[in-house]
mmCIF file of C-alpha atoms in Angstrom:
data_model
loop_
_atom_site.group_PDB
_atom_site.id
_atom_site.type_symbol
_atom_site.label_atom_id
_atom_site.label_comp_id
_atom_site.label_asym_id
_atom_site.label_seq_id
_atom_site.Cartn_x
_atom_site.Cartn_y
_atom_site.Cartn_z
ATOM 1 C CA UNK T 19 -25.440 54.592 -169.967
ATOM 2 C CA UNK T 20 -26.556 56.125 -173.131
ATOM 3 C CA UNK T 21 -30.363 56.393 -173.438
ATOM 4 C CA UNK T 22 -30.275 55.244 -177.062
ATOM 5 C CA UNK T 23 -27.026 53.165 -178.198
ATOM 6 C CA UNK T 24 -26.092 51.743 -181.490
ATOM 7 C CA UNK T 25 -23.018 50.409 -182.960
ATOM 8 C CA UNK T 26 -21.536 53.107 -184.639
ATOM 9 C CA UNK T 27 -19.962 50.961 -187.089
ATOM 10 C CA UNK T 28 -18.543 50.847 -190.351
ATOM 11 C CA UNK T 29 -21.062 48.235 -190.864
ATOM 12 C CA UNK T 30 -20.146 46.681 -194.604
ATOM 13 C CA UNK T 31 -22.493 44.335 -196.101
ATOM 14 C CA UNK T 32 -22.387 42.769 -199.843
ATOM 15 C CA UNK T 33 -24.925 44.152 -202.716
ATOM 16 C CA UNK T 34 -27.836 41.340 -202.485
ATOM 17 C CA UNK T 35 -27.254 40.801 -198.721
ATOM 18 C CA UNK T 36 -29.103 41.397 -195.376
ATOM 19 C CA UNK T 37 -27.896 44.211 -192.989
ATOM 20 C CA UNK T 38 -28.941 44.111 -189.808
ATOM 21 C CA UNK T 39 -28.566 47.063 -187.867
ATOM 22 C CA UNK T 40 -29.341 46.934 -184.437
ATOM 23 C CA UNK T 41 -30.392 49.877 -181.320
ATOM 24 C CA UNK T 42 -31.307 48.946 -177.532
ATOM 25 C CA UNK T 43 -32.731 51.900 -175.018
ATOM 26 C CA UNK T 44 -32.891 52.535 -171.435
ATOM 27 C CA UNK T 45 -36.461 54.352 -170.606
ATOM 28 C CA UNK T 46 -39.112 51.659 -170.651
ATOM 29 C CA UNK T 47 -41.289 53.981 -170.787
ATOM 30 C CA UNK T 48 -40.239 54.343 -174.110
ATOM 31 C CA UNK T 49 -43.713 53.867 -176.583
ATOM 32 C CA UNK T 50 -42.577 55.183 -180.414
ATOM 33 C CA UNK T 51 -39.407 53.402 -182.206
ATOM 34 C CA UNK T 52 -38.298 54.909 -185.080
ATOM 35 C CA UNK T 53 -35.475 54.432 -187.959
ATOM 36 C CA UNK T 54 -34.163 57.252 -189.669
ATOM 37 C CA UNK T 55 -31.728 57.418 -193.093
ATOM 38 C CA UNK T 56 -29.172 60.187 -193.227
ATOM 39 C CA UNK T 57 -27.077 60.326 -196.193
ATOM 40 C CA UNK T 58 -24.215 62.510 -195.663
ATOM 41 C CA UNK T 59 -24.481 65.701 -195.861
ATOM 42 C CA UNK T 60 -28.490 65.355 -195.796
ATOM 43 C CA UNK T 61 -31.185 66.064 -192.886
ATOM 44 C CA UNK T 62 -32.801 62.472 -191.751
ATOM 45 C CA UNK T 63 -35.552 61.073 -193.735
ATOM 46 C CA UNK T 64 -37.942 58.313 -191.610
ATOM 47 C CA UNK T 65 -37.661 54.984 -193.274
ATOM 48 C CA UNK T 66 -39.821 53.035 -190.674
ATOM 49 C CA UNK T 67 -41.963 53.584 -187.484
ATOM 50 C CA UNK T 68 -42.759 50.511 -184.630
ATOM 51 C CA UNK T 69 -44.853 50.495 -181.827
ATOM 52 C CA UNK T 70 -46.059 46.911 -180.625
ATOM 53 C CA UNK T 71 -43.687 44.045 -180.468
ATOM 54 C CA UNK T 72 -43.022 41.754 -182.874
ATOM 55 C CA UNK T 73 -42.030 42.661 -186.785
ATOM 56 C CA UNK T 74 -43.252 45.360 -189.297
ATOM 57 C CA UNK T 75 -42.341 44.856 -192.928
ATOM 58 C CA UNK T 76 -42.295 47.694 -195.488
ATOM 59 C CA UNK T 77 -41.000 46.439 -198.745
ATOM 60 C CA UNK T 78 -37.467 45.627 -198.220
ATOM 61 C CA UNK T 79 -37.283 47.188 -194.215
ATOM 62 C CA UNK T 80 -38.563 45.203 -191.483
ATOM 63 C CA UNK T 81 -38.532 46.888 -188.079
ATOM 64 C CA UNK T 82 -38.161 44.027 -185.151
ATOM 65 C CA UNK T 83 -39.248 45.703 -181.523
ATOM 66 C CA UNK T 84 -38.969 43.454 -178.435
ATOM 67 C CA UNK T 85 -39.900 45.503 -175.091
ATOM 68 C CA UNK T 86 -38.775 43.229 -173.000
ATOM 69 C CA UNK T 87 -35.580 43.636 -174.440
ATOM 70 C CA UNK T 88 -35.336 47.060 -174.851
ATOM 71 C CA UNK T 89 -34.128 46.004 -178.344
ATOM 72 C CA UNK T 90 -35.299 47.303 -181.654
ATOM 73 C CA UNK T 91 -33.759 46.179 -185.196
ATOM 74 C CA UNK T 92 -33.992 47.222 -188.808
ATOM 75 C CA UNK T 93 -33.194 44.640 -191.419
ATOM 76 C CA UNK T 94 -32.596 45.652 -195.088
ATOM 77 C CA UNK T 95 -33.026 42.767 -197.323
ATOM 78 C CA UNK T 96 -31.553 42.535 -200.779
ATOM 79 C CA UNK T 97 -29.037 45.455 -199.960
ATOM 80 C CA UNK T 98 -28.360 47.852 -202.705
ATOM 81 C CA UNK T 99 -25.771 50.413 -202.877
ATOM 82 C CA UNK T 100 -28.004 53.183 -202.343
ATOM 83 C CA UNK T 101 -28.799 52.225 -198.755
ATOM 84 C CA UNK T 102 -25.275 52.961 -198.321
ATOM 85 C CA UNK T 103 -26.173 55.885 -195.551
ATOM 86 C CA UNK T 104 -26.126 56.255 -191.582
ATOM 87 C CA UNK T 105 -28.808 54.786 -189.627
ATOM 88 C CA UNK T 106 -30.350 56.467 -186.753
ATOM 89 C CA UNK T 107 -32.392 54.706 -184.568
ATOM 90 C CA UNK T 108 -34.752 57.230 -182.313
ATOM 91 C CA UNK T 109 -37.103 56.690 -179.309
ATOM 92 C CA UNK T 110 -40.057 58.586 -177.704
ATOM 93 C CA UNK T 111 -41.650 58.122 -174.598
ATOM 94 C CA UNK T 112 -44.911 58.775 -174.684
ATOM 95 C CA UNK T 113 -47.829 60.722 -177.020
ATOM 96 C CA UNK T 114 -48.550 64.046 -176.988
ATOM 97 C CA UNK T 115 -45.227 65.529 -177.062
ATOM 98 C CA UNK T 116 -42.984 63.107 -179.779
ATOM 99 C CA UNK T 117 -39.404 64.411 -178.605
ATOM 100 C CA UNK T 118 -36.692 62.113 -180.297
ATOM 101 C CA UNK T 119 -33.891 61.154 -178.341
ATOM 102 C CA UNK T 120 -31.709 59.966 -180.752
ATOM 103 C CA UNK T 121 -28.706 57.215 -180.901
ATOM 104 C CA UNK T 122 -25.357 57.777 -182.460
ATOM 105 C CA UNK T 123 -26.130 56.450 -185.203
ATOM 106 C CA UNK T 124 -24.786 53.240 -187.520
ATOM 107 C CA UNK T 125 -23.014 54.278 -190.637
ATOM 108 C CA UNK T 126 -23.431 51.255 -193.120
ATOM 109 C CA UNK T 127 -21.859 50.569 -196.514
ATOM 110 C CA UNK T 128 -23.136 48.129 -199.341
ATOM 111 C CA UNK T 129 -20.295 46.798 -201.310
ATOM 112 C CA UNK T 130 -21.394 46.416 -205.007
ATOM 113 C CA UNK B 28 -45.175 70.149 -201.871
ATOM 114 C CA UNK B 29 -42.742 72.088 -200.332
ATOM 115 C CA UNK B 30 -41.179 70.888 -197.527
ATOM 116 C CA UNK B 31 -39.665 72.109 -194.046
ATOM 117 C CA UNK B 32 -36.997 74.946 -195.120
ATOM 118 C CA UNK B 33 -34.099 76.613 -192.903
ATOM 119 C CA UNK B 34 -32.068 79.757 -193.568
ATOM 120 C CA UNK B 35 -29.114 80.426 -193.890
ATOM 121 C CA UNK B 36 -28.051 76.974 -194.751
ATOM 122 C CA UNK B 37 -24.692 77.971 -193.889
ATOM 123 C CA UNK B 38 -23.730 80.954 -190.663
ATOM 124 C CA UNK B 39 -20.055 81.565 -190.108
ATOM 125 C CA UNK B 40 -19.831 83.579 -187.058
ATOM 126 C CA UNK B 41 -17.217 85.039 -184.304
ATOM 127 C CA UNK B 42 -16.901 83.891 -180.609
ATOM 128 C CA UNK B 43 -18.891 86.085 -178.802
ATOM 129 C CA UNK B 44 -21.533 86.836 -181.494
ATOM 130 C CA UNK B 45 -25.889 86.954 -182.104
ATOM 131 C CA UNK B 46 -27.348 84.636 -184.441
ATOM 132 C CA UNK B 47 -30.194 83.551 -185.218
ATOM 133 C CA UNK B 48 -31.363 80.555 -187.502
ATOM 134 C CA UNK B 49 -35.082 80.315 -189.140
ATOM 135 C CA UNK B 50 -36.950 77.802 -189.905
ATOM 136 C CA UNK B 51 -40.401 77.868 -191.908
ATOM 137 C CA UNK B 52 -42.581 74.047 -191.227
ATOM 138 C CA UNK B 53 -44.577 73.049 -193.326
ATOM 139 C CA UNK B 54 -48.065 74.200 -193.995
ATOM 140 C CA UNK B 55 -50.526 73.270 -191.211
ATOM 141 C CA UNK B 56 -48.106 71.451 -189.327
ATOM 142 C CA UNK B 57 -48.853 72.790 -185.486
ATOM 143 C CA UNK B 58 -45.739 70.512 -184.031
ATOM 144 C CA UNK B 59 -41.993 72.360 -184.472
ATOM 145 C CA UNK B 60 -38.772 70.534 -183.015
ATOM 146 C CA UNK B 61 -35.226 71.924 -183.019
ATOM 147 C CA UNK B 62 -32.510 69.627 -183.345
ATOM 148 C CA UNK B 63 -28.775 70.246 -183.067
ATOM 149 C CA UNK B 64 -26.672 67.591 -184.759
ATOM 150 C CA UNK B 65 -22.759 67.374 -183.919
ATOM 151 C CA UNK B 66 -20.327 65.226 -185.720
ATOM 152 C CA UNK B 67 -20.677 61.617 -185.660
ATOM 153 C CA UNK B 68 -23.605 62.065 -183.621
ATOM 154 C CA UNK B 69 -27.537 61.869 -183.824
ATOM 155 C CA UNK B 70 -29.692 64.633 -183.691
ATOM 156 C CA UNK B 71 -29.810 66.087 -180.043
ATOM 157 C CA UNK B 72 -33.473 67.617 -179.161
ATOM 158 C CA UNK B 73 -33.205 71.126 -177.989
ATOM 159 C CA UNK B 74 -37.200 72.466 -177.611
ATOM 160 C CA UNK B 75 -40.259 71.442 -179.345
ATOM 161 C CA UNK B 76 -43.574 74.149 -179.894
ATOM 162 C CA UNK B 77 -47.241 73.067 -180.280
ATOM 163 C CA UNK B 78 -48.942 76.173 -181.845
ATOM 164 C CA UNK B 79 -47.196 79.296 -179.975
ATOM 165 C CA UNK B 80 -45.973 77.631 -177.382
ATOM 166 C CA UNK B 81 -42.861 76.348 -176.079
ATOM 167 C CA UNK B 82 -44.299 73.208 -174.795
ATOM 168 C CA UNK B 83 -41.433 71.711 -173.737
ATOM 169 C CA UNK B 84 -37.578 73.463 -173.705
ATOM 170 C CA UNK B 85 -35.825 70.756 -171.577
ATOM 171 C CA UNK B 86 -32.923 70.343 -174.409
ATOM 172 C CA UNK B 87 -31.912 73.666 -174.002
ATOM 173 C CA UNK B 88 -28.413 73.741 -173.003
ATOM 174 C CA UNK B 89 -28.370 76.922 -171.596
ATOM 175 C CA UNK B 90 -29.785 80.654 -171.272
ATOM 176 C CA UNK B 91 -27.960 81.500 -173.898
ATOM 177 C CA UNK B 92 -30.438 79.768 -176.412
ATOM 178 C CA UNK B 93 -33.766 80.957 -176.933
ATOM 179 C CA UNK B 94 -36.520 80.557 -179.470
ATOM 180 C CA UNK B 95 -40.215 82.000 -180.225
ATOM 181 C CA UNK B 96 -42.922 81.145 -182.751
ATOM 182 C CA UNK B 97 -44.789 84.020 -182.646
ATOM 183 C CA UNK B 98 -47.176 83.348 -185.392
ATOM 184 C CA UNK B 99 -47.366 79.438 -184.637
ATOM 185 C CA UNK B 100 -45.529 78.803 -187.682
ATOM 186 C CA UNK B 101 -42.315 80.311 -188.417
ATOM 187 C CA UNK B 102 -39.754 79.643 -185.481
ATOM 188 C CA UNK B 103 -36.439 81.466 -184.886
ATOM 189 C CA UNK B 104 -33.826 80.045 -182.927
ATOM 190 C CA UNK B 105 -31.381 82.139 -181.207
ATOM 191 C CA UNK B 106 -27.746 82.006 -179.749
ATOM 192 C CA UNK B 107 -26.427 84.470 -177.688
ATOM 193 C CA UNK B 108 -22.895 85.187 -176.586
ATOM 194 C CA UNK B 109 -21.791 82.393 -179.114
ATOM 195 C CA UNK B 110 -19.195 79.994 -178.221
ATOM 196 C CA UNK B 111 -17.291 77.381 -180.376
ATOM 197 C CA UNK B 112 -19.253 74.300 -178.692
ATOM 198 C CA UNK B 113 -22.043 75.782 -180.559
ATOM 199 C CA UNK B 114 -21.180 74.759 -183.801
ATOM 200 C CA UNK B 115 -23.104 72.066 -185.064
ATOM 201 C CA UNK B 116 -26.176 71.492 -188.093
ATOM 202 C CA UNK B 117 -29.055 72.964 -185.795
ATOM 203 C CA UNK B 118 -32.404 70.900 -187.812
ATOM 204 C CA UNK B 119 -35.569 72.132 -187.312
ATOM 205 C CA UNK B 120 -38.729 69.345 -187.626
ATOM 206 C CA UNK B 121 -41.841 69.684 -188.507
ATOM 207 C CA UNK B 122 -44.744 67.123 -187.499
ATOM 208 C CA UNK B 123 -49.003 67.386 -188.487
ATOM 209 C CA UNK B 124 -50.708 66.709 -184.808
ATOM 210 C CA UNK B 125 -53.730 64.731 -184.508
ATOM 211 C CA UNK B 126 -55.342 61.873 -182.545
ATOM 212 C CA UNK B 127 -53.684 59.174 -184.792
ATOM 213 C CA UNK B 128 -50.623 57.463 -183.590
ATOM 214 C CA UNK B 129 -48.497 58.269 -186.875
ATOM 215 C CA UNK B 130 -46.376 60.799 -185.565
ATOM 216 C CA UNK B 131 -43.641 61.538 -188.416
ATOM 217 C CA UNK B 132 -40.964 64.232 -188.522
ATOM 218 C CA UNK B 133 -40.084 65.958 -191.487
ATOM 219 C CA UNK B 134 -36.829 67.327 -191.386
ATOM 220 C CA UNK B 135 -35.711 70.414 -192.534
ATOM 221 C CA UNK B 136 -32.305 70.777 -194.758
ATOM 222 C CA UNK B 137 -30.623 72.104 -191.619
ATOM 223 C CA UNK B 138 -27.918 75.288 -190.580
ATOM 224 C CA UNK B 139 -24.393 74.877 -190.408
ATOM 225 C CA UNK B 140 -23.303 77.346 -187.565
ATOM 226 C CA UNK B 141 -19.518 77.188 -187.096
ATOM 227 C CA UNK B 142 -18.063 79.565 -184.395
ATOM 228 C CA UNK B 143 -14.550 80.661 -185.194
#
């Protein structure tokens, strides 16, 4: 089992919808949650950061984190076509040190 | 301000072959991560420095890969006896350590190594 999994997708979702992009782990040790954007090409740029459970809204992003679970989600509301990208979703276990272990990432496309 | 960069952006080398790939973090960041990224994959930690230090190499795949900071700033990365399962985008992160929780990496633009 994969530390960090994600559907790798295509995920397509209409201009104006919701994508929901989804990541589960396996250490539940795990503290940090993370959700990266990587265009293609580019490096990964952090688009949202979770540590308790429950939901964290930023503007459009809201980061879901259930522990029990070991299930973390990002939802994008009113998709554009520039959050056309891959989605990384990214785990650490504890402070002090802030290694990534990283999933496969979800590549998802807004259709205008 | 400027952010993390990495040089070369691009290394073409032979099986068999030294390189090495730089990367300067940003100002007064203490944290450094490397990174190596394969196709269709995430980012796959290699070793991670707090000042000078290695403080943790556990991603290394190898003895074959080795890095320093020297300084506490600058890091080189380097691949010995290069084979073609090296190449890959190696990133190198940057993070500013304190006692807050917020704990962001800034990544770097990366280095295309491909081993012919």
């Amino acid at each position: 089992q994969k530390e960090v999994e994600q559907n790798s997708g295509p995920l397509s979702v209409p201009e104006g919808a919701i994508a929901s992009l989804n990541c589960t782990y396996s250490d539940r040790g795990s503290q940090s949650f993370f959700w990266y954007r990587q265009y293609s090409g580019k490096s990964p740029e952090l688009i949202m950061f979770i540590y308790s459970n429950g939901d964290k809204e930023d503007g459009r992003f809201t980061a879901q984190l259930n522990k029990a679970s070991q299930y973390v989600s990002l939802l994008i509301r009113d998709s554009q076509p520039s959050d056309s990208a891959t989605y990384l979703c990214a785990v650490n276990v504890g402070f002090g040190n802030e290694k990534l272990t990283f999933g496969t990432g979800t590549r998802l496309t807004i259709i205008p | 301000g400027a952010g993390v960069s990495q040089t070369p952006s691009n290394k073409v080398t032979e099986k068999g072959k030294y390189v090495e790939l730089r990367c300067d973090p940003i100002s007064g960041h203490t944290a450094l991560y490397w990174y190596r990224q394969s196709l269709g994959q995430g980012p796959e930690f290699l070793i991670y420095f707090q000042g000078t230090g290695a403080a943790d190499d556990s991603g290394l795949p190898n003895d074959r890969f080795f890095a320093v900071r020297p300084e506490g700033s600058v890091s080189t990365l380097k691949i010995q006896r290069t084979e073609r399962g090296d190449s890959a985008v190696y990133l190198c992160a940057s993070r500013w350590t304190s006692g807050r929780r917020n704990n962001e990496q800034f990544f770097g633009p990366g280095t295309r190594l491909t081993v012919l």
